[in-house]
Coordinates of C-alpha atoms and ligand atoms in Angstrom, one line a residue:
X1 CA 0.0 0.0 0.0
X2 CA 1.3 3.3 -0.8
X3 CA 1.0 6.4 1.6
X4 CA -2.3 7.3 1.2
X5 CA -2.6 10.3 3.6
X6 CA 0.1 12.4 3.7
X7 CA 3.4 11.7 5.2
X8 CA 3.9 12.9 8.7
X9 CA 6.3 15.1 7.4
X10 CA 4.1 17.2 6.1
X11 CA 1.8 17.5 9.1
X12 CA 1.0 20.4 11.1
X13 CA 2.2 18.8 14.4
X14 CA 5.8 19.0 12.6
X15 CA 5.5 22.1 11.3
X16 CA 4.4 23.2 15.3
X17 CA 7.5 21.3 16.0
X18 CA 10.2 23.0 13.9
X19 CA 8.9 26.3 14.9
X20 CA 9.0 25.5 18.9
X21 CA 12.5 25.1 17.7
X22 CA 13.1 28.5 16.7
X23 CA 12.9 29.6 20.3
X24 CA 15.7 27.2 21.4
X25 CA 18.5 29.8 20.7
X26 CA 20.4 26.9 20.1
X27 CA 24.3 28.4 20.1
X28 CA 27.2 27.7 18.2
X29 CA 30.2 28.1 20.3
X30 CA 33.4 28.0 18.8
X31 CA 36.5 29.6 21.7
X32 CA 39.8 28.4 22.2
X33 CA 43.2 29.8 22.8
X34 CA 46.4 27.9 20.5
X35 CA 49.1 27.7 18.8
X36 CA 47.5 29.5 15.7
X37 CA 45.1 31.9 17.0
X38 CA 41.5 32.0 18.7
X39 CA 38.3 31.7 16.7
X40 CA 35.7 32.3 18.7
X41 CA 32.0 32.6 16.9
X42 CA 28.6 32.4 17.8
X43 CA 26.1 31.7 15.3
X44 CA 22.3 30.0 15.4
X45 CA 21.9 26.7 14.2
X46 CA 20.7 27.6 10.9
X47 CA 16.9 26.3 9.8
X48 CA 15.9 25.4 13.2
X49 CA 15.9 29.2 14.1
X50 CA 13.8 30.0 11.4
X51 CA 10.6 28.6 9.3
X52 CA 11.2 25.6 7.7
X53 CA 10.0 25.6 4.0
X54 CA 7.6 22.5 4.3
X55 CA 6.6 22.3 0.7
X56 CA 7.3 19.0 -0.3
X57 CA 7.7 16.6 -3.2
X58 CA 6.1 17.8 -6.8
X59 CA 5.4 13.7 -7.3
X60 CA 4.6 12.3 -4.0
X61 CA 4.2 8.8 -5.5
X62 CA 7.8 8.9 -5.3
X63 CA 7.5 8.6 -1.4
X64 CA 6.9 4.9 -1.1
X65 CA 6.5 2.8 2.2
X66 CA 6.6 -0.5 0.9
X67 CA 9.6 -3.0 -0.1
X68 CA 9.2 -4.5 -3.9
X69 CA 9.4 -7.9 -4.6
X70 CA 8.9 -9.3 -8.6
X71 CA 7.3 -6.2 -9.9
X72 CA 4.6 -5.7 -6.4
X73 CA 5.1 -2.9 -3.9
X74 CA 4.6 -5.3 -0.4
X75 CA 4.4 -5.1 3.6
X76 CA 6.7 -7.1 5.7
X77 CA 4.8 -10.7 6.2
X78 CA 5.0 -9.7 9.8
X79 CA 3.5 -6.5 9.6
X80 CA 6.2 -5.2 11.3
X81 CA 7.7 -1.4 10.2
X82 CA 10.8 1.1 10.7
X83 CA 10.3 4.1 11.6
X84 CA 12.6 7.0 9.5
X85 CA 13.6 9.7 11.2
X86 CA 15.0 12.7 9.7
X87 CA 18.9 13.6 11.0
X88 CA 18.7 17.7 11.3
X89 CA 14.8 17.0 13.6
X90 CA 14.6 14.1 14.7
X91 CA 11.0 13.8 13.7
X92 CA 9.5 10.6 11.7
X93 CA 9.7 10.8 8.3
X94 CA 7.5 7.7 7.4
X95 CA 7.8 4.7 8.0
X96 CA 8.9 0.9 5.4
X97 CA 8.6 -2.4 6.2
X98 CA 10.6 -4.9 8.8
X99 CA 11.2 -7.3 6.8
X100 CA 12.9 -10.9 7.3
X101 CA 14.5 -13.8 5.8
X102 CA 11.0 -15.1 4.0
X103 CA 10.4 -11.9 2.0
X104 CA 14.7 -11.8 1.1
X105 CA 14.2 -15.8 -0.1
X106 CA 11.2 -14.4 -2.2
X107 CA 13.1 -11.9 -3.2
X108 CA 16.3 -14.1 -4.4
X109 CA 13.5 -16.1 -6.2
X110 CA 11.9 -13.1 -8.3
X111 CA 15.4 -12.4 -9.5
X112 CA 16.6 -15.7 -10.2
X113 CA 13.2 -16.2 -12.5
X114 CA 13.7 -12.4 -13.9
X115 CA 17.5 -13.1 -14.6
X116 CA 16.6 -16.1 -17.6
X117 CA 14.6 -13.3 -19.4
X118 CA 16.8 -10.5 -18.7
X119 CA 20.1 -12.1 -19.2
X120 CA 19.1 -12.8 -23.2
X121 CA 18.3 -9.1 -23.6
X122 CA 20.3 -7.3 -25.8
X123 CA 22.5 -4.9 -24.9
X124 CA 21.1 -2.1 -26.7
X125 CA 17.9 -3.3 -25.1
X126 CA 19.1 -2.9 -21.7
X127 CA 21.1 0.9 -23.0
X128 CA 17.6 2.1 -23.8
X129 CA 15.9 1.5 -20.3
X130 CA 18.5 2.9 -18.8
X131 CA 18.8 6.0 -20.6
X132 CA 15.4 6.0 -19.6
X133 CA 15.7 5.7 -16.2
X134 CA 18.6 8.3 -16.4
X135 CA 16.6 10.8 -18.2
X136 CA 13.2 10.0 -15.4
X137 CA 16.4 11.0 -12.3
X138 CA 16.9 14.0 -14.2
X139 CA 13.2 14.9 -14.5
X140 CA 13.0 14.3 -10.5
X141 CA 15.8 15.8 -9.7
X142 CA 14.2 18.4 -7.2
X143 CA 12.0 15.7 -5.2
X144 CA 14.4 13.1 -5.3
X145 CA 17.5 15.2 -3.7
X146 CA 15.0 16.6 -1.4
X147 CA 14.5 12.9 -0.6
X148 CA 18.3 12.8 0.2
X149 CA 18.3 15.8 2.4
X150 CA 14.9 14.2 4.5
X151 CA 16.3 11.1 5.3
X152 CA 20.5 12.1 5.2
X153 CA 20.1 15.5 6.5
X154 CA 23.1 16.9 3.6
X155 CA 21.7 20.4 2.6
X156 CA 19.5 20.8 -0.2
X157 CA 22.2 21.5 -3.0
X158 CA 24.4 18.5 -2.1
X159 CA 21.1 16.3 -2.2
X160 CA 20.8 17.3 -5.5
X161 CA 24.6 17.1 -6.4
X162 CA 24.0 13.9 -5.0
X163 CA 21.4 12.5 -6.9
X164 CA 23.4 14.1 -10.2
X165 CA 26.2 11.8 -8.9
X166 CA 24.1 9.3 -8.7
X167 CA 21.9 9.6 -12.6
X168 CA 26.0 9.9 -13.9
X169 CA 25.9 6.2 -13.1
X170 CA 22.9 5.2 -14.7
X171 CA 23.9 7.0 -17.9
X172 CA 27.2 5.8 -17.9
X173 CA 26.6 2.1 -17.7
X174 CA 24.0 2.6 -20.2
X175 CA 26.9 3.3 -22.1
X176 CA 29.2 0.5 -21.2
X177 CA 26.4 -1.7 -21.5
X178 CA 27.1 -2.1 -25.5
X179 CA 31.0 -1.7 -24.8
X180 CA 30.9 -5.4 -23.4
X181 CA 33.4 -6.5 -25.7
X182 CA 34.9 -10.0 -26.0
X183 CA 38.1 -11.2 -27.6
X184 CA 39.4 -13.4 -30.5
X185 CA 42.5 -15.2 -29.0
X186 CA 44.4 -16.8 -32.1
X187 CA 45.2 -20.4 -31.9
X188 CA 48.2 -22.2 -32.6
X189 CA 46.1 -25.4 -33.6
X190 CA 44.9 -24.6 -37.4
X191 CA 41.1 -25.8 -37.0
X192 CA 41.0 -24.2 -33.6
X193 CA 39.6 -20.8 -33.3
X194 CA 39.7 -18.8 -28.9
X195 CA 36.5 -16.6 -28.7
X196 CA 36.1 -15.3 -25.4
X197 CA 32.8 -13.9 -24.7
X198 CA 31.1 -12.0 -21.7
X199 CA 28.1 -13.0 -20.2
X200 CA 26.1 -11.5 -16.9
X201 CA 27.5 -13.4 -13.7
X202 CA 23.5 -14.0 -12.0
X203 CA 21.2 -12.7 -9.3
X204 CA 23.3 -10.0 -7.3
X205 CA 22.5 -8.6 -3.8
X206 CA 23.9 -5.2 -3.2
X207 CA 23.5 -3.9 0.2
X208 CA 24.4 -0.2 1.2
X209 CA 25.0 2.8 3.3
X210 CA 23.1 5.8 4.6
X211 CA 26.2 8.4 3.3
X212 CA 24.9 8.4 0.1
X213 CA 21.7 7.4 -0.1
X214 CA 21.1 7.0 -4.5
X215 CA 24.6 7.1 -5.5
X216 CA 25.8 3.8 -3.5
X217 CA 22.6 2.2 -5.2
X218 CA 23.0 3.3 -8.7
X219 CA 26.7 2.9 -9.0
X220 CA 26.3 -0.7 -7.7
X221 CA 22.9 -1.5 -9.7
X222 CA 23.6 0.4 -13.0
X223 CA 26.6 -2.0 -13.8
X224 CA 24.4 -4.9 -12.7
X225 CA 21.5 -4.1 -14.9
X226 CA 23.5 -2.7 -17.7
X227 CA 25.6 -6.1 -18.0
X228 CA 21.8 -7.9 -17.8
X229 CA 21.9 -9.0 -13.8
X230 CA 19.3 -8.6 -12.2
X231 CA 19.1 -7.5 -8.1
X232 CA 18.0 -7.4 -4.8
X233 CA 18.7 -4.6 -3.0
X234 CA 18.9 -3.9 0.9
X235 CA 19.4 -0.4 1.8
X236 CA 20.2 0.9 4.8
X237 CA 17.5 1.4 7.6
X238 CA 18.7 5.5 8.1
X239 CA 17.5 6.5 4.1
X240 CA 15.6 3.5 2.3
X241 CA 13.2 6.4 0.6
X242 CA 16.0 7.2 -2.0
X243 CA 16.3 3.7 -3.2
X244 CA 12.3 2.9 -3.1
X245 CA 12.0 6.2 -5.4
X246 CA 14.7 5.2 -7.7
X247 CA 13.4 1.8 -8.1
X248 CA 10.3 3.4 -8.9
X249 CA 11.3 5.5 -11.4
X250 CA 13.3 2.6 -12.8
X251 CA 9.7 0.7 -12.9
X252 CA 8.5 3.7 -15.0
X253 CA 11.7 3.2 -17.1
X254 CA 10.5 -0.3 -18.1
X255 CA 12.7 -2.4 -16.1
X256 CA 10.9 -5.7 -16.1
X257 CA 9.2 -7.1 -12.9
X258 CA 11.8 -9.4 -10.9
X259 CA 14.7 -7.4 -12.1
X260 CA 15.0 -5.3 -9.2
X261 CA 13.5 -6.0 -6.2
X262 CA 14.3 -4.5 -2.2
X263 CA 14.0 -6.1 1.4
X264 CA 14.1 -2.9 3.9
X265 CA 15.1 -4.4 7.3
X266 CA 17.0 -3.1 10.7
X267 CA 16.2 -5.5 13.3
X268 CA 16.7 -8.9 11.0
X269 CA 19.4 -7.4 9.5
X270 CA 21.7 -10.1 10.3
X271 CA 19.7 -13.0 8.8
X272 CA 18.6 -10.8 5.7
X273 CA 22.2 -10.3 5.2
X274 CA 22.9 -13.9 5.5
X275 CA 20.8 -14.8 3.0
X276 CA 21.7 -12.2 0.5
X277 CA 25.0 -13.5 1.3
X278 CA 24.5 -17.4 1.4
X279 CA 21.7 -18.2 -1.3
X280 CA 23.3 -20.5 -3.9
X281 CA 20.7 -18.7 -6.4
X282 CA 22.8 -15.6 -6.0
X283 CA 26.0 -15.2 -7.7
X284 CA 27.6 -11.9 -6.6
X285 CA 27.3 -9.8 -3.8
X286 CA 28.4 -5.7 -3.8
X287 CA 28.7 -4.1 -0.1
X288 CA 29.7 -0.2 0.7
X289 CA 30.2 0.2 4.0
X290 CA 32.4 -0.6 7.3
X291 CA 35.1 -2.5 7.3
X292 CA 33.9 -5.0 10.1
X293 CA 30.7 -5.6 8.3
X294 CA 32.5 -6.1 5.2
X295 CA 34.5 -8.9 6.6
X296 CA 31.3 -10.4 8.0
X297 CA 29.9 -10.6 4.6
X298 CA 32.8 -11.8 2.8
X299 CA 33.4 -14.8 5.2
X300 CA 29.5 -15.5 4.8
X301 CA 29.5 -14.8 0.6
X302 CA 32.9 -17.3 0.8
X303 CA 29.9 -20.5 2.1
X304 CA 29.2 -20.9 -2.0
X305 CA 32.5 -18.8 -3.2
X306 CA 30.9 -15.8 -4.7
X307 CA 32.2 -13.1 -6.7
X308 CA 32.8 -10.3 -4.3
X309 CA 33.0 -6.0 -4.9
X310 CA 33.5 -4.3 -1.3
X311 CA 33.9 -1.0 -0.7
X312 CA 34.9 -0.8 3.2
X313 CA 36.2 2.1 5.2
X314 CA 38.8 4.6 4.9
X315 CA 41.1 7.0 7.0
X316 CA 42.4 9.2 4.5
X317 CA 45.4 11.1 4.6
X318 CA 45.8 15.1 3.5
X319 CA 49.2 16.4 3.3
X320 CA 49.6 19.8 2.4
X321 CA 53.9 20.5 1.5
X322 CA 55.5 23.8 2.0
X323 CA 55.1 24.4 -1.8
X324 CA 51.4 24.0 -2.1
X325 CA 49.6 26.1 -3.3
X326 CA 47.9 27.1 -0.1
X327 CA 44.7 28.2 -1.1
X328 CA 44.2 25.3 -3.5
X329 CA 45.1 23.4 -0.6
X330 CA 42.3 24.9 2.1
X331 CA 39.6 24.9 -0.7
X332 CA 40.6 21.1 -1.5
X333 CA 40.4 20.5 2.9
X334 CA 37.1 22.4 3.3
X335 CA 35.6 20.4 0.3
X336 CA 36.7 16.7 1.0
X337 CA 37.1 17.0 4.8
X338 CA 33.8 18.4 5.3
X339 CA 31.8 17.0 2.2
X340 CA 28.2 15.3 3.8
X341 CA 29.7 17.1 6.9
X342 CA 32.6 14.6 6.6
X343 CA 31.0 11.6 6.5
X344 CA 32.1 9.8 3.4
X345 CA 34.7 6.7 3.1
X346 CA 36.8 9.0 1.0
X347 CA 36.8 12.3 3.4
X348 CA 40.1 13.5 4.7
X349 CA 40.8 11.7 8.1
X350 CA 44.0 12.9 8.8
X351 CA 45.5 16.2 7.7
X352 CA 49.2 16.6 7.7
X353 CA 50.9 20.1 7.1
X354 CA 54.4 20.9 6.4
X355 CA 55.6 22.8 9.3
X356 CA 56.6 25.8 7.7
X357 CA 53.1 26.5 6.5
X358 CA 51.8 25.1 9.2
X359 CA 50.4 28.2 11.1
X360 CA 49.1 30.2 8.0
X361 CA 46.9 26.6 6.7
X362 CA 45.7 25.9 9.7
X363 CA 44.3 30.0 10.5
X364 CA 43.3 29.7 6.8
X365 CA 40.9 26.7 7.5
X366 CA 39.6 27.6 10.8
X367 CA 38.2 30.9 9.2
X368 CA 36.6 29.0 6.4
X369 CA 35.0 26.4 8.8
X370 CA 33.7 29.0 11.7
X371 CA 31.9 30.7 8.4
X372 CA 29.8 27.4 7.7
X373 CA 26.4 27.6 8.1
X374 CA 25.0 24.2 10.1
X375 CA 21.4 23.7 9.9
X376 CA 18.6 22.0 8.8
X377 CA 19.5 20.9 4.7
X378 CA 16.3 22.4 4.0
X379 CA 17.0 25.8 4.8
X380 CA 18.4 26.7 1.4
X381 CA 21.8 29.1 3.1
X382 CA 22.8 25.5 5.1
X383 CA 25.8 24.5 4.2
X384 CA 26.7 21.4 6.6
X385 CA 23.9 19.2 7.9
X386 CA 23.8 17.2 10.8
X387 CA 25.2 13.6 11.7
X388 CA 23.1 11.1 11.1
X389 CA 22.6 9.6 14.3
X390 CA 23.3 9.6 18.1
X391 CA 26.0 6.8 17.7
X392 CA 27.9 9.2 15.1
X393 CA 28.2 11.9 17.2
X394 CA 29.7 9.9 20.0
X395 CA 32.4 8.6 17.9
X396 CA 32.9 12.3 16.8
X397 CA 33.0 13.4 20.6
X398 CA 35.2 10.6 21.4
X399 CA 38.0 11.6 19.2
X400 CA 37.3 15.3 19.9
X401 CA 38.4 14.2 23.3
X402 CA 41.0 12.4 23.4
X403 CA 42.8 14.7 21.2
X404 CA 42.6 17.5 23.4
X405 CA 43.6 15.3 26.5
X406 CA 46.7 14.8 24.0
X407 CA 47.5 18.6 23.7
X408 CA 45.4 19.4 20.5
X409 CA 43.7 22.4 20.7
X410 CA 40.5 23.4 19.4
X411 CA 40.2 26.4 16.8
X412 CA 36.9 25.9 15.6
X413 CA 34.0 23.7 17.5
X414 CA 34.8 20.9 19.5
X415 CA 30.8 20.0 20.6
X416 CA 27.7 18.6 20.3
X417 CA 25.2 21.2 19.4
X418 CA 22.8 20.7 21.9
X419 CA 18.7 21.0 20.6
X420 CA 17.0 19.2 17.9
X421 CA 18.6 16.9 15.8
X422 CA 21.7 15.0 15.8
X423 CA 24.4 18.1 15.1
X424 CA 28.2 18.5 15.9
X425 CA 30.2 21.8 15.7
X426 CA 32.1 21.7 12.4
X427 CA 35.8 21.7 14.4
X428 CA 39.6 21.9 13.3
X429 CA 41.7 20.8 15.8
X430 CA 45.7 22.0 15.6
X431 CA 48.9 20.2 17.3
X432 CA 47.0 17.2 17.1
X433 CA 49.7 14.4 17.8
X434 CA 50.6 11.4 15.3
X435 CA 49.0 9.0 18.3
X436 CA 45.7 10.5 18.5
X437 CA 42.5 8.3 17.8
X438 CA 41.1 10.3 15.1
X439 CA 44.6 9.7 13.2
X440 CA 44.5 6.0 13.9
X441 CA 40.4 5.8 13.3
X442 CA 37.9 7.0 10.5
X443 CA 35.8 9.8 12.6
X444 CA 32.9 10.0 9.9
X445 CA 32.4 13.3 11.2
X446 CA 33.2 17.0 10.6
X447 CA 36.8 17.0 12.0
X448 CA 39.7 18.6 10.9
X449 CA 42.7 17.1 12.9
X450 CA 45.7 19.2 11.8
X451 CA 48.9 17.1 12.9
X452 CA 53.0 18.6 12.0
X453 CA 55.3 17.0 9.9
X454 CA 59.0 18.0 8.9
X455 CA 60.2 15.6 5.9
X456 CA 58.6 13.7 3.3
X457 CA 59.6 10.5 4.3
X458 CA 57.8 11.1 7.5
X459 CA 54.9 11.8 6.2
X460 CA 54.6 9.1 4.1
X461 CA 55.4 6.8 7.3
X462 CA 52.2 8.2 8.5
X463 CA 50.1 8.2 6.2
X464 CA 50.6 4.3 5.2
X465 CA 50.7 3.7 8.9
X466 CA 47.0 2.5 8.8
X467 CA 45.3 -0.6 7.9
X468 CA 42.9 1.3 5.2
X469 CA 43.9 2.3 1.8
X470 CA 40.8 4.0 0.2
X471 CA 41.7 7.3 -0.6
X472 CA 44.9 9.9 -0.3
X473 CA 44.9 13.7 -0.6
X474 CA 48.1 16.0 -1.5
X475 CA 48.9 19.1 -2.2
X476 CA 52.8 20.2 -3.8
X477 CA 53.7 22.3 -7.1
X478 CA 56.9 20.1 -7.7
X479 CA 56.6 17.3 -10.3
X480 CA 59.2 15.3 -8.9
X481 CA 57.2 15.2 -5.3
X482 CA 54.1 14.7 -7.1
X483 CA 55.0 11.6 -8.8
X484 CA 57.0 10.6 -6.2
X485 CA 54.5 10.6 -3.6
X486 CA 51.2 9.9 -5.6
X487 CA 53.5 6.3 -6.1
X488 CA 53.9 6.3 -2.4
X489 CA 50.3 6.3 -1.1
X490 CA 49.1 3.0 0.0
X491 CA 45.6 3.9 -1.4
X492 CA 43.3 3.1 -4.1
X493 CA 42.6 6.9 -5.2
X494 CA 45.2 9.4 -5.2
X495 CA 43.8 13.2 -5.3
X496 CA 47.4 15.2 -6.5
X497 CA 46.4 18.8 -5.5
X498 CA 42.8 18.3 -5.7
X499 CA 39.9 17.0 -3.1
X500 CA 37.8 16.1 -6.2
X501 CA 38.2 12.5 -7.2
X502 CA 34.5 10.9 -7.7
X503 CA 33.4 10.2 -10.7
X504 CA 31.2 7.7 -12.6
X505 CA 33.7 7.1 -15.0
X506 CA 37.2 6.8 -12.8
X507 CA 37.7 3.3 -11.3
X508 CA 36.4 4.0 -7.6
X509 CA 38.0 1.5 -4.4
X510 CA 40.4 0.6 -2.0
X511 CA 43.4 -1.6 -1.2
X512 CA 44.4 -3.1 2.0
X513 CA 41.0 -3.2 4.4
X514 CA 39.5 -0.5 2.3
X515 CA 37.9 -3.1 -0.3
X516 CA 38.1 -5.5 -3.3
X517 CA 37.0 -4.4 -7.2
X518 CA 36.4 -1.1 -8.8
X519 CA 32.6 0.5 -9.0
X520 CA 32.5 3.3 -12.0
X521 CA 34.5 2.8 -15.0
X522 CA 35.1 -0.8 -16.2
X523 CA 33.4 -2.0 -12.8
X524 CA 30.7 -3.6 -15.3
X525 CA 33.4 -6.3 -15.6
X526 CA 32.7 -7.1 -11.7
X527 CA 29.1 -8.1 -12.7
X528 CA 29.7 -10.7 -15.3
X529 CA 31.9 -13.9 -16.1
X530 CA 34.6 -14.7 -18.7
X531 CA 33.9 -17.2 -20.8
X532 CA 36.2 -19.0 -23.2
X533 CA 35.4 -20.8 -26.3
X534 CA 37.4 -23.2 -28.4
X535 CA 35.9 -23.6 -31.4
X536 CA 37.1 -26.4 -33.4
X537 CA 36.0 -28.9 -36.3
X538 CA 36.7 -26.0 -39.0
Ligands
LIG1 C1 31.5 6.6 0.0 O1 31.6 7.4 0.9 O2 31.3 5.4 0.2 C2 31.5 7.1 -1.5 C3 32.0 8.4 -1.7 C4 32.0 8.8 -3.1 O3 31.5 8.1 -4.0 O4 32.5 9.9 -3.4

């Protein structure tokens, strides 16, 4: 059943809500004396001071509360639901189904029948729905990266950057999708001839994060689609509206019933994950997420030895060399540090600074950060959101903490922002020592640990001193460094005086515990088998 009344999102009692917020004079303190100068601001938590603009979606059939299995929009057997909450209120959003093992077995089933019909599409069959599909994200764009900023909390115009990430996906697999080239292999037997042809791998289960809400799916289920898979996707408790409007609009597209189908779940997430993990019927399984889980899933998907894409966590390093370009270098640390208020596996986690430079980079980023606008994403002059949940902003407090007790000081932030929602100061911490947490852990929050270093060599020690290799940041105007050092990262993506990697068309993952396969560019190769034919009797 579809929401037939509106969403309580829209209801007065949240409206009443938001504007009982307004008189919180919730603060924004920002003080402390260090090494590079005090910041001290006060500013109101923007959009929860003021009137919410409460207009929502143009198509509100694109707010779905059901899973979809083979072509039907259904409850959980159970009747069970999950509540949605969004980040920068705390009020529900709406509300999908619990559901369990049964529905992810039906699920499996619906795909494994869709797959002998989709498979022997052709590929310029499976291009055309997915231009389609593409050209329907375009049309949406405003309601479905308002749908991002609901459920995520980014601001408005990263909700829609987002979900133009995320169409850049669909569009390019569409492309690649008649690019599935085989080879002829010649043979040194005369009445031999080696053809070696391409063919989809099976039934994949893709499961994802709340970070990106669309992009995660689409990068993951474009190439699937496009190289004539077909799916079942879990998305994550946090944002499952994104990925039940997508797969509508991919229904409008034409994609056959059974091609996609999604299992929303929290509580049975364990078991649902087992099976999407476990069932012989399903040939490959795509993860973004943590590390831990990642290695959960792998040992589970390793039961019936399936083809495996992970994309696990990060702790990237920054390093910013006395012949940076410095303001290159703060624009690329305010960009990839606090992008989705620094919650993406590819953010800056650790920022190292020449000492020379040290000072003048670390004043230059504390002004930009204490001139951020945190808010609701709504608000249209927000530009950093919230966290997305309680657990988040411990973690953030934690190593907000433990620096300090190991002589960092704060320039910028350094709390919780106390009210509504699930906020944390945007904060850049300086003298931060090579043995705090946040340089051994990903923070997934909106820190800016600024730690000293004198040589290269050093810094290179620290920045492969980690057991993640996702993404590395630098920023140097000689050659010879930038060669040398873009070599020397232990990473799968190497920004060289930029903070601007992602792209649909670069190939996107990790090494070490960061993850297994490439997503974007040839990742359509992930989704399908190698087949080799001898063809003989000529
Ligand atoms: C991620 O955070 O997992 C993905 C980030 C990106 O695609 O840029």
């Amino acid at each position: 059943m579809r929401l037939s009344r509106p969403p309580p999102l829209f209801r007065a009692s949240l409206i009443r809500a938001s504007l009982s917020a307004r008189n919180q004079g919730v603060l924004v303190r920002m003080a402390s004396t260090s090494t590079v100068g005090t910041r001290v601001r006060a500013s109101e938590l923007n959009g929860l001071t003021s009137a919410i603009p409460q207009t929502g979606l143009k198509d509100s059939s694109l707010l779905i509360s059901q899973g979809y299995i083979n072509g039907k929009w259904v409850d959980a057997k159970s009747g069970a639901k999950i509540t949605v909450t969004n980040p920068a209120t705390s009020e529900e959003l709406g509300t999908v189904p619990e559901m369990g093992v049964e529905e992810t077995k039906e699920a499996i089933a619906a795909a494994a029948e869709a797959f002998k019909t989709w498979s022997k599409t052709t590929a310029k069959y499976r291009h055309d729905i997915l231009v389609k599909f593409y050209n329907l994200m375009k049309e949406h764009e405003e309601d479905l990266g308002r749908l991002i900023t609901l459920e995520n909390g980014k601001p408005l115009a990263e909700g829609k950057g987002e979900n133009t990430y995320s169409a850049s996906f669909i569009e390019w697999f569409a492309e690649e999708a008649v690019r599935t080239y085989g080879e002829h292999i010649p043979s040194p037997f005369p009445t031999v001839r080696n053809v070696v042809i391409k063919q989809p791998i099976g039934v994949v289960s893709i499961l994802t994060p709340w970070n990106f809400p669309s992009a995660m799916i689409t990068r993951k289920l474009g190439a699937a689609l496009a190289a004539g898979c077909t799916a079942v996707v879990k998305p994550p408790p946090e944002t499952p509206f994104s990925a039940l409007a997508l797969t509508e609009l991919a229904k409008r597209a034409g994609v056959p019933d059974g091609v996609i189908n999604v299992v929303t779940t929290q509580k049975n997430v364990n078991e649902v994950a087992k099976e999407m993990c476990e069932n012989v019927e399903v040939k490959k399984v795509s993860f973004t997420g943590s590390t831990p889980v990642a290695k959960q899933l792998y040992k589970m998907s390793a039961s019936t030895l399936k083809k495996v894409s992970i994309e696990a966590g990060g702790n990237a390093p920054f390093i910013v060399f006395d012949d940076a370009d410095i303001d290159a270098a703060v624009e690329g640390a305010v960009y990839v540090k606090f992008r989705g208020t620094g919650q993406t596996c590819v953010c800056a986690n650790r920022i190292y600074v020449q000492s020379s430079v040290y000072a003048e980079f670390a004043s230059r980023l504390a002004d930009k950060v204490a001139a951020f606008k945190v808010g609701n994403g709504l608000e249209q002059t927000t530009t950093h959101g919230p966290l997305i949940h309680e657990r988040a902003i411990g973690k953030v407090a934690n190593h907000v903490d433990d620096a300090v007790a190991k002589g960092a000081q704060v320039l910028v932030g350094g709390k919780r922002i106390e009210g509504l929602g699930t906020f944390y100061e945007p904060t850049v911490l300086s003298d931060v020592p090579p043995n705090a947490l946040v340089n051994d852990e990903e923070t997934f929050g909106p820190i800016a640990a600024i730690t000293k270093f004198e040589t290269e060599e050093e810094v290179i020690r620290y920045a492969n001193n980690t057991p993640f290799g996702l993404a590395g940041y630098f920023f140097s105007r000689d050659v010879g460094r930038v060669w040398r050092v873009a070599e020397a990262l232990e990473v799968g993506m190497v920004g060289a005086n930029t903070g601007l990697i992602s792209q649909a068309n670069i190939p996107f993952g990790g090494i070490k515990e960061s993850g297994l396969g490439r997503e974007g560019s040839h990742g359509i190769e992930e989704y399908m088998i190698t087949k080799f034919i001898a063809f003989g009797g000529l």
